[in-house]
Short mmCIF file of C-alpha atoms in Angstrom, two decimals:
data_model
loop_
_atom_site.label_atom_id
_atom_site.label_comp_id
_atom_site.label_asym_id
_atom_site.label_seq_id
_atom_site.Cartn_x
_atom_site.Cartn_y
_atom_site.Cartn_z
CA MET A 1 100.87 91.91 -85.03
CA ASN A 2 98.35 90.48 -82.55
CA GLU A 3 94.67 91.22 -82.43
CA ALA A 4 93.46 92.68 -79.16
CA GLN A 5 91.78 90.02 -77.08
CA SER A 6 90.73 89.35 -73.49
CA PRO A 7 93.54 88.26 -71.14
CA ALA A 8 92.19 84.70 -71.09
CA ALA A 9 92.23 84.32 -74.86
CA ALA A 10 95.22 83.08 -76.76
CA PRO A 11 96.59 85.74 -79.11
CA ARG A 12 95.81 85.20 -82.78
CA GLU A 13 98.48 86.23 -85.29
CA ILE A 14 96.85 88.25 -88.07
CA ALA A 15 97.93 87.30 -91.58
CA TYR A 16 97.23 90.10 -94.05
CA GLU A 17 96.99 90.09 -97.81
CA VAL A 18 96.52 93.10 -100.11
CA ARG A 19 94.85 92.49 -103.47
CA LEU A 20 92.11 93.69 -105.78
CA ALA A 21 88.55 92.39 -105.31
CA GLN A 22 88.14 89.19 -107.30
CA ASP A 23 84.43 88.45 -107.15
CA GLU A 24 81.04 89.59 -105.94
CA ARG A 25 81.72 88.29 -102.43
CA ASP A 26 84.83 90.47 -102.14
CA LEU A 27 82.86 93.48 -103.32
CA LYS A 28 80.04 92.84 -100.84
CA ALA A 29 82.58 92.48 -98.04
CA ALA A 30 84.09 95.85 -99.01
CA GLN A 31 80.62 97.41 -99.03
CA ARG A 32 79.88 95.83 -95.60
CA LEU A 33 83.07 97.37 -94.19
CA ARG A 34 82.21 100.76 -95.69
CA TYR A 35 78.77 100.58 -94.09
CA ALA A 36 80.25 99.71 -90.71
CA VAL A 37 82.67 102.66 -90.84
CA PHE A 38 80.73 105.39 -92.65
CA VAL A 39 77.18 104.69 -91.43
CA GLU A 40 77.48 102.88 -88.13
CA GLU A 41 80.68 104.49 -86.82
CA LEU A 42 80.61 107.98 -88.38
CA GLY A 43 76.88 108.57 -88.68
CA ALA A 44 76.50 109.04 -92.45
CA ARG A 45 72.99 108.84 -93.88
CA CYS A 46 74.12 107.24 -97.15
CA GLU A 47 70.66 107.32 -98.67
CA GLY A 48 71.80 105.08 -101.54
CA ALA A 49 72.98 102.34 -99.18
CA ASP A 50 71.23 99.04 -98.65
CA HIS A 51 70.54 99.52 -94.94
CA ALA A 52 68.70 96.24 -94.55
CA ALA A 53 71.74 94.30 -95.80
CA ARG A 54 74.24 96.76 -94.21
CA LEU A 55 75.98 97.52 -97.51
CA GLU A 56 77.24 100.98 -98.46
CA ARG A 57 77.20 101.00 -102.25
CA ASP A 58 76.36 103.12 -105.27
CA ALA A 59 75.91 102.82 -109.02
CA LEU A 60 79.60 103.54 -109.65
CA ASP A 61 80.94 100.56 -107.67
CA PRO A 62 81.00 98.15 -110.65
CA HIS A 63 83.27 100.53 -112.60
CA PHE A 64 85.93 100.81 -109.89
CA ASP A 65 88.82 98.61 -108.86
CA HIS A 66 88.55 97.80 -105.16
CA LEU A 67 91.91 97.43 -103.40
CA LEU A 68 91.39 95.28 -100.34
CA LEU A 69 93.21 94.53 -97.11
CA ILE A 70 92.33 90.93 -96.29
CA ASP A 71 92.48 89.23 -92.90
CA ARG A 72 93.31 85.72 -94.12
CA ASN A 73 92.19 84.17 -90.83
CA ALA A 74 88.62 85.44 -91.27
CA ASP A 75 85.95 83.37 -92.99
CA PRO A 76 85.03 84.99 -96.33
CA GLU A 77 81.52 83.54 -96.04
CA THR A 78 80.86 85.95 -93.15
CA LEU A 79 82.05 88.95 -95.27
CA ASP A 80 84.42 89.81 -92.38
CA HIS A 81 87.61 89.05 -94.34
CA VAL A 82 87.89 92.57 -95.83
CA VAL A 83 89.28 94.89 -93.15
CA GLY A 84 90.54 97.74 -95.37
CA VAL A 85 89.52 99.18 -98.70
CA TYR A 86 90.43 101.76 -101.34
CA ARG A 87 88.15 102.44 -104.32
CA LEU A 88 90.14 103.25 -107.50
CA LEU A 89 88.92 104.55 -110.87
CA PRO A 90 91.52 104.75 -113.66
CA GLN A 91 91.12 107.51 -116.23
CA ASP A 92 90.25 105.25 -119.18
CA ARG A 93 87.40 103.67 -117.24
CA ALA A 94 86.18 107.08 -116.10
CA ALA A 95 86.18 108.23 -119.73
CA ALA A 96 84.03 105.26 -120.71
CA LEU A 97 81.72 105.93 -117.77
CA GLY A 98 81.57 109.64 -118.58
CA ARG A 99 82.63 110.91 -115.17
CA PHE A 100 84.70 110.56 -112.03
CA TYR A 101 82.95 110.40 -108.66
CA SER A 102 84.58 113.74 -107.75
CA ASP A 103 82.98 115.47 -110.72
CA ALA A 104 79.87 115.91 -108.57
CA GLU A 105 81.83 118.10 -106.13
CA TYR A 106 84.74 119.66 -108.10
CA ASP A 107 85.49 121.02 -111.53
CA LEU A 108 88.22 118.61 -112.63
CA ALA A 109 89.01 120.38 -115.93
CA PRO A 110 92.61 121.25 -114.90
CA LEU A 111 93.40 117.58 -114.25
CA ARG A 112 91.89 116.46 -117.55
CA ALA A 113 93.71 119.25 -119.40
CA SER A 114 97.05 118.24 -117.87
CA GLY A 115 97.44 115.33 -120.29
CA ARG A 116 98.71 113.24 -117.38
CA LYS A 117 97.49 109.73 -116.55
CA LEU A 118 94.99 109.95 -113.71
CA VAL A 119 93.46 107.71 -111.10
CA GLU A 120 90.75 108.67 -108.63
CA LEU A 121 90.90 107.39 -105.04
CA GLY A 122 87.98 107.22 -102.67
CA ARG A 123 85.96 105.36 -100.02
CA SER A 124 89.14 104.66 -98.05
CA CYS A 125 88.56 103.04 -94.67
CA VAL A 126 89.98 100.46 -92.28
CA HIS A 127 88.13 98.43 -89.68
CA PRO A 128 88.67 99.92 -86.17
CA ALA A 129 90.30 96.72 -84.89
CA HIS A 130 92.94 96.92 -87.63
CA ARG A 131 94.01 100.58 -87.53
CA ARG A 132 97.29 100.04 -85.72
CA GLY A 133 100.48 98.37 -86.79
CA ALA A 134 101.21 97.42 -90.38
CA SER A 135 97.73 97.64 -91.86
CA MET A 136 97.90 101.16 -93.27
CA LEU A 137 101.45 100.69 -94.55
CA LEU A 138 100.33 97.54 -96.34
CA MET A 139 97.47 99.44 -97.93
CA TRP A 140 99.89 102.17 -99.08
CA ASN A 141 102.21 99.50 -100.49
CA GLY A 142 99.33 97.98 -102.44
CA LEU A 143 98.32 101.38 -103.75
CA ALA A 144 101.91 102.08 -104.78
CA GLU A 145 102.08 98.81 -106.72
CA TYR A 146 98.79 99.64 -108.47
CA VAL A 147 99.99 103.15 -109.43
CA ILE A 148 103.45 102.04 -110.62
CA ALA A 149 102.12 99.11 -112.65
CA ARG A 150 99.74 101.39 -114.54
CA GLY A 151 102.04 104.35 -115.01
CA ILE A 152 99.75 106.67 -113.04
CA GLU A 153 101.05 110.24 -112.88
CA ILE A 154 98.38 111.97 -110.79
CA MET A 155 96.29 110.57 -107.97
CA PHE A 156 93.33 112.54 -106.68
CA GLY A 157 90.07 112.22 -104.82
CA VAL A 158 87.94 113.70 -102.08
CA ALA A 159 89.06 113.22 -98.49
CA SER A 160 86.95 114.14 -95.52
CA PHE A 161 86.73 115.90 -92.21
CA HIS A 162 84.05 114.30 -90.02
CA GLY A 163 80.98 116.48 -89.70
CA ALA A 164 79.06 118.70 -92.12
CA ASP A 165 79.62 121.87 -90.08
CA PRO A 166 82.84 123.54 -91.30
CA ALA A 167 83.21 125.74 -88.21
CA PRO A 168 85.08 123.16 -86.08
CA HIS A 169 87.49 122.65 -88.99
CA ALA A 170 88.12 126.35 -89.67
CA GLU A 171 91.75 126.36 -88.55
CA ALA A 172 92.64 123.15 -90.41
CA LEU A 173 90.86 124.25 -93.61
CA SER A 174 92.52 127.65 -93.44
CA TRP A 175 95.94 126.04 -92.97
CA LEU A 176 95.40 123.82 -96.02
CA ASN A 177 94.33 126.82 -98.08
CA ALA A 178 97.30 128.91 -96.97
CA HIS A 179 100.05 126.28 -97.18
CA HIS A 180 98.96 123.35 -99.34
CA LEU A 181 96.96 124.76 -102.25
CA ALA A 182 97.64 122.92 -105.50
CA PRO A 183 99.66 124.68 -108.20
CA GLU A 184 97.43 126.62 -110.55
CA ALA A 185 97.84 124.15 -113.41
CA LEU A 186 96.33 121.37 -111.27
CA ARG A 187 94.04 123.44 -109.03
CA VAL A 188 90.55 122.02 -109.20
CA THR A 189 87.81 124.20 -107.72
CA VAL A 190 84.71 123.32 -105.76
CA ARG A 191 81.55 123.56 -107.82
CA PRO A 192 79.45 126.62 -106.93
CA GLY A 193 76.27 126.04 -104.99
CA PRO A 194 74.91 125.74 -101.44
CA GLN A 195 77.33 122.96 -100.56
CA ALA A 196 80.43 124.90 -101.60
CA GLN A 197 82.51 126.22 -98.71
CA ARG A 198 85.41 128.69 -98.65
CA MET A 199 88.52 127.40 -96.92
CA ASP A 200 90.15 130.75 -96.07
CA LEU A 201 88.16 131.16 -92.86
CA ILE A 202 90.96 132.50 -90.66
CA ASP A 203 93.69 135.03 -91.42
CA PRO A 204 96.88 133.01 -92.15
CA ALA A 205 98.83 135.23 -89.74
CA ALA A 206 96.55 134.12 -86.91
CA LEU A 207 96.94 130.38 -87.50
CA ASP A 208 98.70 128.17 -85.00
CA ARG A 209 100.69 125.55 -86.95
CA THR A 210 100.69 122.85 -84.29
CA ARG A 211 96.99 123.17 -83.55
CA ALA A 212 96.05 123.34 -87.24
CA LEU A 213 98.04 120.24 -88.19
CA ALA A 214 96.65 118.29 -85.24
CA ALA A 215 93.13 119.06 -86.49
CA ILE A 216 93.81 117.62 -89.96
CA PRO A 217 92.71 113.95 -90.26
CA PRO A 218 95.63 111.47 -90.32
CA LEU A 219 94.96 110.29 -93.87
CA ILE A 220 95.08 113.85 -95.22
CA ARG A 221 98.27 114.54 -93.25
CA ALA A 222 99.82 111.41 -94.79
CA TYR A 223 99.11 112.71 -98.28
CA LEU A 224 100.58 116.09 -97.41
CA ARG A 225 103.78 114.43 -96.14
CA LEU A 226 104.08 112.71 -99.51
CA GLY A 227 103.83 116.03 -101.34
CA GLY A 228 100.11 116.22 -101.84
CA PHE A 229 98.04 119.38 -102.37
CA VAL A 230 94.39 120.36 -102.06
CA GLY A 231 92.03 121.99 -104.50
CA GLN A 232 90.30 125.34 -104.03
CA GLY A 233 87.35 125.21 -101.69
CA ALA A 234 85.63 122.52 -99.61
CA PHE A 235 82.36 120.67 -100.25
CA ILE A 236 79.76 119.97 -97.54
CA ASP A 237 78.43 116.46 -98.04
CA HIS A 238 75.35 116.13 -95.84
CA ASP A 239 74.67 112.57 -97.00
CA PHE A 240 78.03 111.39 -95.68
CA ASN A 241 78.13 113.90 -92.82
CA THR A 242 81.51 115.24 -93.98
CA THR A 243 83.38 118.32 -95.05
CA ASP A 244 85.34 117.29 -98.13
CA VAL A 245 88.55 118.57 -99.69
CA CYS A 246 90.01 117.40 -103.00
CA LEU A 247 93.49 115.94 -102.57
CA ILE A 248 95.88 115.88 -105.53
CA MET A 249 99.24 114.15 -105.74
CA ASP A 250 101.58 114.60 -108.68
CA THR A 251 103.89 111.59 -108.48
CA SER A 252 106.64 113.39 -110.43
CA THR A 253 107.07 115.98 -107.66
CA MET A 254 107.23 113.59 -104.75
CA SER A 255 110.49 113.86 -102.86
CA GLU A 256 112.95 110.97 -102.90
CA ARG A 257 112.29 110.37 -99.22
CA ALA A 258 108.54 110.32 -99.85
CA VAL A 259 108.90 107.87 -102.74
CA ASP A 260 110.99 105.61 -100.51
CA PHE A 261 108.25 105.63 -97.88
CA TYR A 262 105.45 105.23 -100.40
CA THR A 263 107.00 102.21 -102.11
CA ARG A 264 108.48 100.57 -99.02
CA LYS A 265 107.96 96.84 -98.79
CA THR A 266 107.04 95.02 -95.62
CA PRO A 267 106.12 91.40 -94.98
CA ARG A 268 102.47 90.72 -95.65
CA GLY A 269 102.09 87.76 -93.31
#
């Protein structure tokens, strides 16, 4: 895959690598990418960020694994080598910490009571220049390897619609509520309060399938194709300028076709 360049420039072949963060420089590069996407591109306030250093970070970062998509042609000293990131918190580490990130938005009691091995996913983003081609598939492959190696049975985490006003997302949210609600045994619910938002905003009979699906962000649609569900209710996150839903994926119920896609191997360059 070639990076977009001016006609006069020679194309540069991008060599990708997917791995966990290995040191403080990797983590800072991930935080720099998150700042570029969430704050500079999407307009999040991120009051806990280091705006002077352009790093989006919080107190939970040291407890997470950070799955990185690396551009091996970029100089790590510039912090530009990380072009994709997933933040992952295994259940045992969350237990030691005393919480998952999503606990602030959702009552996760059904997941804890399931007795299944959990991992929380979050802060997923890819640099705009790397959103086409193999990059996302490579990230999914890396996530699959992480999950399989650790015997993870349920993946979950908040995923976002851009904007803290739920009105533009009414059809998409209503479609998720009507057609992709998690089974009761795994159905987390949004915590009550001023940031809680009902998802059943439009009568299911009035929903247009094509329009509703088109309004769902690509990452959420990808989880749905792999058999994912959503929890009950949305959460308005003013700090990140998002409307959040809680995605849940039970790996035991994924279809054979989905598993084949999810664990597919491609050259990493």
